[in-house]
PDB file of N, CA and C in Angstrom:
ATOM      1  N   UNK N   9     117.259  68.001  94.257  1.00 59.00           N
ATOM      2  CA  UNK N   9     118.608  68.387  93.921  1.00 59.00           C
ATOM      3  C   UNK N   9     119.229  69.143  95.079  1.00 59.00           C
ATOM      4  N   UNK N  10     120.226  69.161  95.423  1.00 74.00           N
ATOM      5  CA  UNK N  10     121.152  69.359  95.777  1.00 74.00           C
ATOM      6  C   UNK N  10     121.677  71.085  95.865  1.00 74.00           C
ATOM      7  N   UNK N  11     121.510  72.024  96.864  1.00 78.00           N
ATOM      8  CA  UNK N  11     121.858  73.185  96.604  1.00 78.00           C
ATOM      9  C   UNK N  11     120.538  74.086  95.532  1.00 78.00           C
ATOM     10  N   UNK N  12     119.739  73.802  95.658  1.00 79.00           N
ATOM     11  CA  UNK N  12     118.369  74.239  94.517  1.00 79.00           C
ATOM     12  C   UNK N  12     117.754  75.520  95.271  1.00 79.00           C
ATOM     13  N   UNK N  13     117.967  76.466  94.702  1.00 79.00           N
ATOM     14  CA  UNK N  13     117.203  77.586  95.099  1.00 79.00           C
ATOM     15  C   UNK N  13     115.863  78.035  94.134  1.00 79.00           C
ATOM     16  N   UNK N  14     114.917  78.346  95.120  1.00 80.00           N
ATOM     17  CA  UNK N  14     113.911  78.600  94.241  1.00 80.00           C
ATOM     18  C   UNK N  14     113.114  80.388  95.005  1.00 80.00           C
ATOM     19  N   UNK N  15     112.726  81.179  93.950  1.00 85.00           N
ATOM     20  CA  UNK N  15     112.312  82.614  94.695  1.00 85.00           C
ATOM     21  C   UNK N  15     111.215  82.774  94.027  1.00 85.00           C
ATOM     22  N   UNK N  16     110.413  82.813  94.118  1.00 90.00           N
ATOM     23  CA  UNK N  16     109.118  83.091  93.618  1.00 90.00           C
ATOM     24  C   UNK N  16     108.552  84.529  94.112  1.00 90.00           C
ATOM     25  N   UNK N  17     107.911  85.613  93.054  1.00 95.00           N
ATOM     26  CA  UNK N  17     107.227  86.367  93.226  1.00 95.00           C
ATOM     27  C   UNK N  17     106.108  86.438  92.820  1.00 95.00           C
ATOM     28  N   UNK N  18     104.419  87.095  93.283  1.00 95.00           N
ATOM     29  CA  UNK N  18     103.500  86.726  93.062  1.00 95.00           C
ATOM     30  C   UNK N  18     102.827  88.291  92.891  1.00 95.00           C
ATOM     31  N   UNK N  19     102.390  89.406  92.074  1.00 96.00           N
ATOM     32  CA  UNK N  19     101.354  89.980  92.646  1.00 96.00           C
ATOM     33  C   UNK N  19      99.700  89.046  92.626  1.00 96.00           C
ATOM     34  N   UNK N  20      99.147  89.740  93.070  1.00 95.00           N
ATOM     35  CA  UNK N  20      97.910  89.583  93.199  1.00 95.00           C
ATOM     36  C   UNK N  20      97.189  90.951  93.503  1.00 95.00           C
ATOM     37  N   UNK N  21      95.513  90.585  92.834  1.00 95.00           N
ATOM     38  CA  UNK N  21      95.061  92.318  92.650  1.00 95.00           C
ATOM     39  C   UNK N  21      93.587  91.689  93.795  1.00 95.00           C
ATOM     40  N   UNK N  22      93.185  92.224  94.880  1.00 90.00           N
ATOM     41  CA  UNK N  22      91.706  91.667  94.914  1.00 90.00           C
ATOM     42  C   UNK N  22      90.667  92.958  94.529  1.00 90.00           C
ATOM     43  N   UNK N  23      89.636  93.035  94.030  1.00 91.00           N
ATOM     44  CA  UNK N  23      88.963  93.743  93.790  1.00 91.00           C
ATOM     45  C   UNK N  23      87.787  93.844  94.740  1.00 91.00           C
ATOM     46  N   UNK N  24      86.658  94.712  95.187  1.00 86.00           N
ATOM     47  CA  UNK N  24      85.597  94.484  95.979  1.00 86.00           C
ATOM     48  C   UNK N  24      84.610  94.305  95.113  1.00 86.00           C
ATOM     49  N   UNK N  25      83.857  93.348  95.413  1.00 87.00           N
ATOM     50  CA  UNK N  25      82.788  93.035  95.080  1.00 87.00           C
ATOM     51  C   UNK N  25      82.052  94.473  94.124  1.00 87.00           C
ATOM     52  N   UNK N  26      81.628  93.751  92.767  1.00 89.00           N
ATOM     53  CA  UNK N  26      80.833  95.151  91.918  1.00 89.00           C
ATOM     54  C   UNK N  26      81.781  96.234  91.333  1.00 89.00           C
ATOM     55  N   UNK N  27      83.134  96.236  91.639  1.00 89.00           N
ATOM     56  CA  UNK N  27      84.123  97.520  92.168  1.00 89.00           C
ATOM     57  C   UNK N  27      83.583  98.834  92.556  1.00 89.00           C
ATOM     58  N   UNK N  28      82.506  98.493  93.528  1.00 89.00           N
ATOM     59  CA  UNK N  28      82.504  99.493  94.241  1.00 89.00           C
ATOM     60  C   UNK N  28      83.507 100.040  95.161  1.00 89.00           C
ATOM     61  N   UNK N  29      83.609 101.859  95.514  1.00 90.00           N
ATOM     62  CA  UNK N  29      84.430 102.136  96.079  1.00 90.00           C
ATOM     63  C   UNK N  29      84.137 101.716  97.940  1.00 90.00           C
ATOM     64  N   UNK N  30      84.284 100.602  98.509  1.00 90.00           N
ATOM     65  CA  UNK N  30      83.817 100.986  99.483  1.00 90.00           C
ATOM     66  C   UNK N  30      85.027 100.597 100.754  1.00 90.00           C
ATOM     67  N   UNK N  31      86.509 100.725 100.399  1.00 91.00           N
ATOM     68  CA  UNK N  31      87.323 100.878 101.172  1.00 91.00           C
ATOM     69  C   UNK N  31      87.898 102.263 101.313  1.00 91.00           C
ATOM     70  N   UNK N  32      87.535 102.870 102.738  1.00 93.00           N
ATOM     71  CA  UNK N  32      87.247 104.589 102.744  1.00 93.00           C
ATOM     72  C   UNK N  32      89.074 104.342 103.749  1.00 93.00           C
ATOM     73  N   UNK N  33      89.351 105.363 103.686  1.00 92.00           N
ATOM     74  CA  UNK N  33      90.712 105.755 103.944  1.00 92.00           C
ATOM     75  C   UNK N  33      91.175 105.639 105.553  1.00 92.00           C
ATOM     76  N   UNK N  34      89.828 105.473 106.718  1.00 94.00           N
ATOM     77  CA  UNK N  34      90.173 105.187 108.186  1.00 94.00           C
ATOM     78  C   UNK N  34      90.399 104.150 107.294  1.00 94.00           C
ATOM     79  N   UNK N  35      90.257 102.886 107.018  1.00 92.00           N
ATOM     80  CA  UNK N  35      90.160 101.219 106.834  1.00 92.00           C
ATOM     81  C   UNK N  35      91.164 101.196 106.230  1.00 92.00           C
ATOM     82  N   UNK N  36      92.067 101.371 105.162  1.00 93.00           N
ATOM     83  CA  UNK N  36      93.306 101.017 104.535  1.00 93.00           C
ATOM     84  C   UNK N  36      94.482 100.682 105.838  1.00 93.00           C
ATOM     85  N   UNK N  37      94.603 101.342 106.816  1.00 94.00           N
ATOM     86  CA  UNK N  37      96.056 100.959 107.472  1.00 94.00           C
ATOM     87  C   UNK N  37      95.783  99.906 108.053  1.00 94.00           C
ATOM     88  N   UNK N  38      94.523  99.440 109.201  1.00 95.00           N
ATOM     89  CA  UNK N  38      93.783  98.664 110.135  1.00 95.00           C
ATOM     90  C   UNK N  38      93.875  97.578 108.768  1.00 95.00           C
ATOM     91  N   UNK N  39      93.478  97.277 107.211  1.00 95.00           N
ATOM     92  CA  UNK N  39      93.211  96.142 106.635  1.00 95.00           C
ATOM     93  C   UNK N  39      94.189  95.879 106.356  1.00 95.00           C
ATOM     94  N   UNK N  40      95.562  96.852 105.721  1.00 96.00           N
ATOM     95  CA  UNK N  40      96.598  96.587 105.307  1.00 96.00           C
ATOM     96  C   UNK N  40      97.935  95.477 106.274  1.00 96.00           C
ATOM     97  N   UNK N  41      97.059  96.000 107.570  1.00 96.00           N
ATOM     98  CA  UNK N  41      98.142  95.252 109.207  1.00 96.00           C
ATOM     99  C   UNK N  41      97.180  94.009 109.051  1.00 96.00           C
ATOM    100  N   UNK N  42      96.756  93.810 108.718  1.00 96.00           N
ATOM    101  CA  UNK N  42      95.398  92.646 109.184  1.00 96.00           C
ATOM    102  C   UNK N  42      95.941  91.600 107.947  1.00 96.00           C
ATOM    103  N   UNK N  43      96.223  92.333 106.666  1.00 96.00           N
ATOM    104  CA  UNK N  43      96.420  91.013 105.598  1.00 96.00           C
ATOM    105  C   UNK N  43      97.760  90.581 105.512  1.00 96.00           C
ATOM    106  N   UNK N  44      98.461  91.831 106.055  1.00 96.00           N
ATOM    107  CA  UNK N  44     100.320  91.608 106.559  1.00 96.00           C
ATOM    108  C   UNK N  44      99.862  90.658 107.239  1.00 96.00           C
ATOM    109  N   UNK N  45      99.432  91.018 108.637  1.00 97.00           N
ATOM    110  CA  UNK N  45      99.560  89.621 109.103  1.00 97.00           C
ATOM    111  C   UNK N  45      99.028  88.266 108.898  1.00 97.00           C
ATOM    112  N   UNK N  46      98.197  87.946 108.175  1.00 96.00           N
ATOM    113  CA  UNK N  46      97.852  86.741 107.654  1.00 96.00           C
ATOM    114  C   UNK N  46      99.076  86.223 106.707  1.00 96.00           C
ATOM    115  N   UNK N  47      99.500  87.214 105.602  1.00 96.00           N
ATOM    116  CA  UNK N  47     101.043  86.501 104.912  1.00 96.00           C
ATOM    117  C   UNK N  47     101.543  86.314 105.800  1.00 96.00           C
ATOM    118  N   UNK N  48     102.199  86.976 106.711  1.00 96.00           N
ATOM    119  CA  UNK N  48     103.236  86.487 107.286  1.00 96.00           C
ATOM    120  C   UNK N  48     102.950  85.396 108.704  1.00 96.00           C
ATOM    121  N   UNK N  49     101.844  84.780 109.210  1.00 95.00           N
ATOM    122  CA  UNK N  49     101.456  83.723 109.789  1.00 95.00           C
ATOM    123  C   UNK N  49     101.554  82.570 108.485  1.00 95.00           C
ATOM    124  N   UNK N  50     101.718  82.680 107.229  1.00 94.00           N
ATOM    125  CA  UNK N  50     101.565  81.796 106.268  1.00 94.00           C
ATOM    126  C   UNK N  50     103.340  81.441 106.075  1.00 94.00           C
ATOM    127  N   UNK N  51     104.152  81.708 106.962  1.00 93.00           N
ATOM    128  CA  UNK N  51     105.678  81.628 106.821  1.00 93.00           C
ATOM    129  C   UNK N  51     106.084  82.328 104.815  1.00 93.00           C
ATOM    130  N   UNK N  52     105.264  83.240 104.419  1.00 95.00           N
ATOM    131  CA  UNK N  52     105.760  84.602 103.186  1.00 95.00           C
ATOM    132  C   UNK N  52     106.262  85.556 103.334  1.00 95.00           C
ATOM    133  N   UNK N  53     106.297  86.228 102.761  1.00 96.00           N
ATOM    134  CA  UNK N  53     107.026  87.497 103.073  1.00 96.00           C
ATOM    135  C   UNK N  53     106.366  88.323 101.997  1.00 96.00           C
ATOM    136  N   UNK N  54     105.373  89.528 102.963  1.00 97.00           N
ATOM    137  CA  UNK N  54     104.907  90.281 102.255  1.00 97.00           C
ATOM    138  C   UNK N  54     105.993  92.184 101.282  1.00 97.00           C
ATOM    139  N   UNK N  55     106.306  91.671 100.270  1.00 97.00           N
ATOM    140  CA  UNK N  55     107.184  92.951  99.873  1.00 97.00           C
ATOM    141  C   UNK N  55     106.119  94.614  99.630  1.00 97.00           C
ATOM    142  N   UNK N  56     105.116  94.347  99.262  1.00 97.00           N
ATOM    143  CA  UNK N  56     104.192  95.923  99.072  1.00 97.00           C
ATOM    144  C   UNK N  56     102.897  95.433  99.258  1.00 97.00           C
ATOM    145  N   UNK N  57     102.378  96.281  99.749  1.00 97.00           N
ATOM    146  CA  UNK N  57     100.939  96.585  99.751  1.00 97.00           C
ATOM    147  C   UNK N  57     100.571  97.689  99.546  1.00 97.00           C
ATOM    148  N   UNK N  58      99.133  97.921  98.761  1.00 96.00           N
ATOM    149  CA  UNK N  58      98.804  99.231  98.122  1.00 96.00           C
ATOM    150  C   UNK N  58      97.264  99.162  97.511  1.00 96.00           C
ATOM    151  N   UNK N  59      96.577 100.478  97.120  1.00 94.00           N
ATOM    152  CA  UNK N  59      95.370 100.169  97.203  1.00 94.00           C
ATOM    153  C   UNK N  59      94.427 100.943  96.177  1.00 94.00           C
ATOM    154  N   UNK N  60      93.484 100.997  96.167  1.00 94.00           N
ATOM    155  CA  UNK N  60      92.211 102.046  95.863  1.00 94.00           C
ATOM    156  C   UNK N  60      91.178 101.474  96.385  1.00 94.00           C
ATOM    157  N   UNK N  61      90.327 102.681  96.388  1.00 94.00           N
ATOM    158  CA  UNK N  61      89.203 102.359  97.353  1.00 94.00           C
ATOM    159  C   UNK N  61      88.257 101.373  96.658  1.00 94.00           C
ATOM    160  N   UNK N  62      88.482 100.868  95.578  1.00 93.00           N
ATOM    161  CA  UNK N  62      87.820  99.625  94.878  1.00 93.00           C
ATOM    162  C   UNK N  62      88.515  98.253  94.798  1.00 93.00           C
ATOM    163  N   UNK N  63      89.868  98.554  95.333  1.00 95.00           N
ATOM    164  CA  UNK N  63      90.839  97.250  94.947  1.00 95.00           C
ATOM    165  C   UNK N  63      92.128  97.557  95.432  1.00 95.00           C
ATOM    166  N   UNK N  64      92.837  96.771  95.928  1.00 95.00           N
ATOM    167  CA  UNK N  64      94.036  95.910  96.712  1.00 95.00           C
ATOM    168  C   UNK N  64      94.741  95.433  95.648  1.00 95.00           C
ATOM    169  N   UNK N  65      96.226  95.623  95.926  1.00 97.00           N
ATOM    170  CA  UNK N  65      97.351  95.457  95.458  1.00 97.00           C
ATOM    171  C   UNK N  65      98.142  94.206  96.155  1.00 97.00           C
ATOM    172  N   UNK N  66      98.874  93.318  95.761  1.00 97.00           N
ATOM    173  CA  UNK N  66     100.077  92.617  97.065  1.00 97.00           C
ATOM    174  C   UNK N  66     101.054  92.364  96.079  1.00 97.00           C
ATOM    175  N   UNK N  67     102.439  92.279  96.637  1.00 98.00           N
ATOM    176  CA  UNK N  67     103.289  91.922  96.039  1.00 98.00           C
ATOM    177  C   UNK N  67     104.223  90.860  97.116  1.00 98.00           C
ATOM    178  N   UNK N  68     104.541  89.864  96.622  1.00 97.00           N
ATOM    179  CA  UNK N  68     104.821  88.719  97.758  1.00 97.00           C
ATOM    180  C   UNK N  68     105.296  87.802  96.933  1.00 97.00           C
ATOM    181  N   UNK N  69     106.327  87.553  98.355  1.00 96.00           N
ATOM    182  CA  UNK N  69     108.022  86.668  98.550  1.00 96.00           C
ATOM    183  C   UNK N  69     107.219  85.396  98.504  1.00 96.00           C
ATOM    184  N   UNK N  70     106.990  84.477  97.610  1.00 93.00           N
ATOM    185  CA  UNK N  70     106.793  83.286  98.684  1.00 93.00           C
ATOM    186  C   UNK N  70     107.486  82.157  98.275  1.00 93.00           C
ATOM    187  N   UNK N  71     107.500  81.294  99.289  1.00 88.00           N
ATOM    188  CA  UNK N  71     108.888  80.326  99.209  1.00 88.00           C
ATOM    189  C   UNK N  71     107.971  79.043  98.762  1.00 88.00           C
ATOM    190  N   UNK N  72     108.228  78.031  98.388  1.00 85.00           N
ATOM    191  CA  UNK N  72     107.835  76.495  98.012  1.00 85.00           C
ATOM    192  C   UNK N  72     107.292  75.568  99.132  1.00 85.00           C
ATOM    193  N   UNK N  73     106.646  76.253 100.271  1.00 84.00           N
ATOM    194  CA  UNK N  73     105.891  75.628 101.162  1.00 84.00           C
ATOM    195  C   UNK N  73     104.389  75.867 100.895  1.00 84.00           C
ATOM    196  N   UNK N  74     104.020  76.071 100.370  1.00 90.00           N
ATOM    197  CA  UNK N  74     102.283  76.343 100.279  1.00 90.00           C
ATOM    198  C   UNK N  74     102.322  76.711  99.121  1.00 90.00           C
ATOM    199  N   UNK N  75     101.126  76.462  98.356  1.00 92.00           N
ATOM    200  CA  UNK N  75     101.348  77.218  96.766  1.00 92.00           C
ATOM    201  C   UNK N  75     100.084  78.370  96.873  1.00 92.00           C
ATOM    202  N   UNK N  76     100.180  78.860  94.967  1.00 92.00           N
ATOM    203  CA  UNK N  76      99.623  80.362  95.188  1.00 92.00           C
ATOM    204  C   UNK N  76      98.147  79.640  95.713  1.00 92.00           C
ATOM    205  N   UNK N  77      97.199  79.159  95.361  1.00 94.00           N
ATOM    206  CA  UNK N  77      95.881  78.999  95.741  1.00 94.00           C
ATOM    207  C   UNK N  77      95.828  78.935  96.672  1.00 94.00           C
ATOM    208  N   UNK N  78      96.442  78.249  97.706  1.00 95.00           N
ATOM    209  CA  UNK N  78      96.216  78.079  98.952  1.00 95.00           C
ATOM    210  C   UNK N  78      96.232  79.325 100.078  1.00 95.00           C
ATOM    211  N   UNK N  79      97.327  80.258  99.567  1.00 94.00           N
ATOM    212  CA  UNK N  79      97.639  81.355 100.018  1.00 94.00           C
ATOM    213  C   UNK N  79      96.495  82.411  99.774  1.00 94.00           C
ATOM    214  N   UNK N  80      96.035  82.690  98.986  1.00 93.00           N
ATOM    215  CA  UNK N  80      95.079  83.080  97.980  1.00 93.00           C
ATOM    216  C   UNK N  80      93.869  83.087  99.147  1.00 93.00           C
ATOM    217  N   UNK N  81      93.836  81.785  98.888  1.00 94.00           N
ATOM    218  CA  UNK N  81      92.490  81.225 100.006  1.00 94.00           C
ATOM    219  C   UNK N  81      92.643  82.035 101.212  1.00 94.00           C
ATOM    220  N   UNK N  82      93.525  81.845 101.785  1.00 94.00           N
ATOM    221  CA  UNK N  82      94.083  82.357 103.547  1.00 94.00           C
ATOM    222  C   UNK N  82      93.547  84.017 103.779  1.00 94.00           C
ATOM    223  N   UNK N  83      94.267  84.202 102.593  1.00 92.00           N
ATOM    224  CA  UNK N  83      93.878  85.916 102.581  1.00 92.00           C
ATOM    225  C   UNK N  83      92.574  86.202 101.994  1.00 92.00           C
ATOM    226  N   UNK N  84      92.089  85.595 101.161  1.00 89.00           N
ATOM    227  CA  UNK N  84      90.466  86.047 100.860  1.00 89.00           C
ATOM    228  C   UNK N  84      89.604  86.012 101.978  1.00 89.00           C
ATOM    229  N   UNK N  85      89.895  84.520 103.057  1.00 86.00           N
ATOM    230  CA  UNK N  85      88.945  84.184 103.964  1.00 86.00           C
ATOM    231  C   UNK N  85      89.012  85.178 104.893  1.00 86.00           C
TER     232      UNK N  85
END
């Protein structure tokens, strides 16, 4: 169609393995730049990131070029 806009928002939670706490507070900024940049090499747009030391937060723009699994994938690997 013709003029079709589409906006999709996604959170996603990852948890660590066991939920152990083992993301200590040097590592949050260094992982947080590291998974920014993987969304955004994926042409997304990352809106928040956020955390605990057992589990990861994302909140993300993404447009109708790649779907959620695939994205999913990018950032787990």
């Amino acid at each position: 169609m013709a003029n079709t806009y589409s906006q999709i928002y996604i959170q996603t939670v990852f948890a660590v393995k066991g939920r152990q706490s083992l993301i200590q507070p040097k590592w949050e900024a260094p992982l947080y730049k590291y998974i920014t940049g993987i969304v955004s090499g994926q042409n997304q747009k990352l809106i928040a990131i956020n955390g605990m030391p057992d589990h990861i937060h994302l909140l993300i723009s993404m447009n109708t070029s790649m779907t959620i699994a695939d994205l999913v994938s990018e950032i787990k690997t």
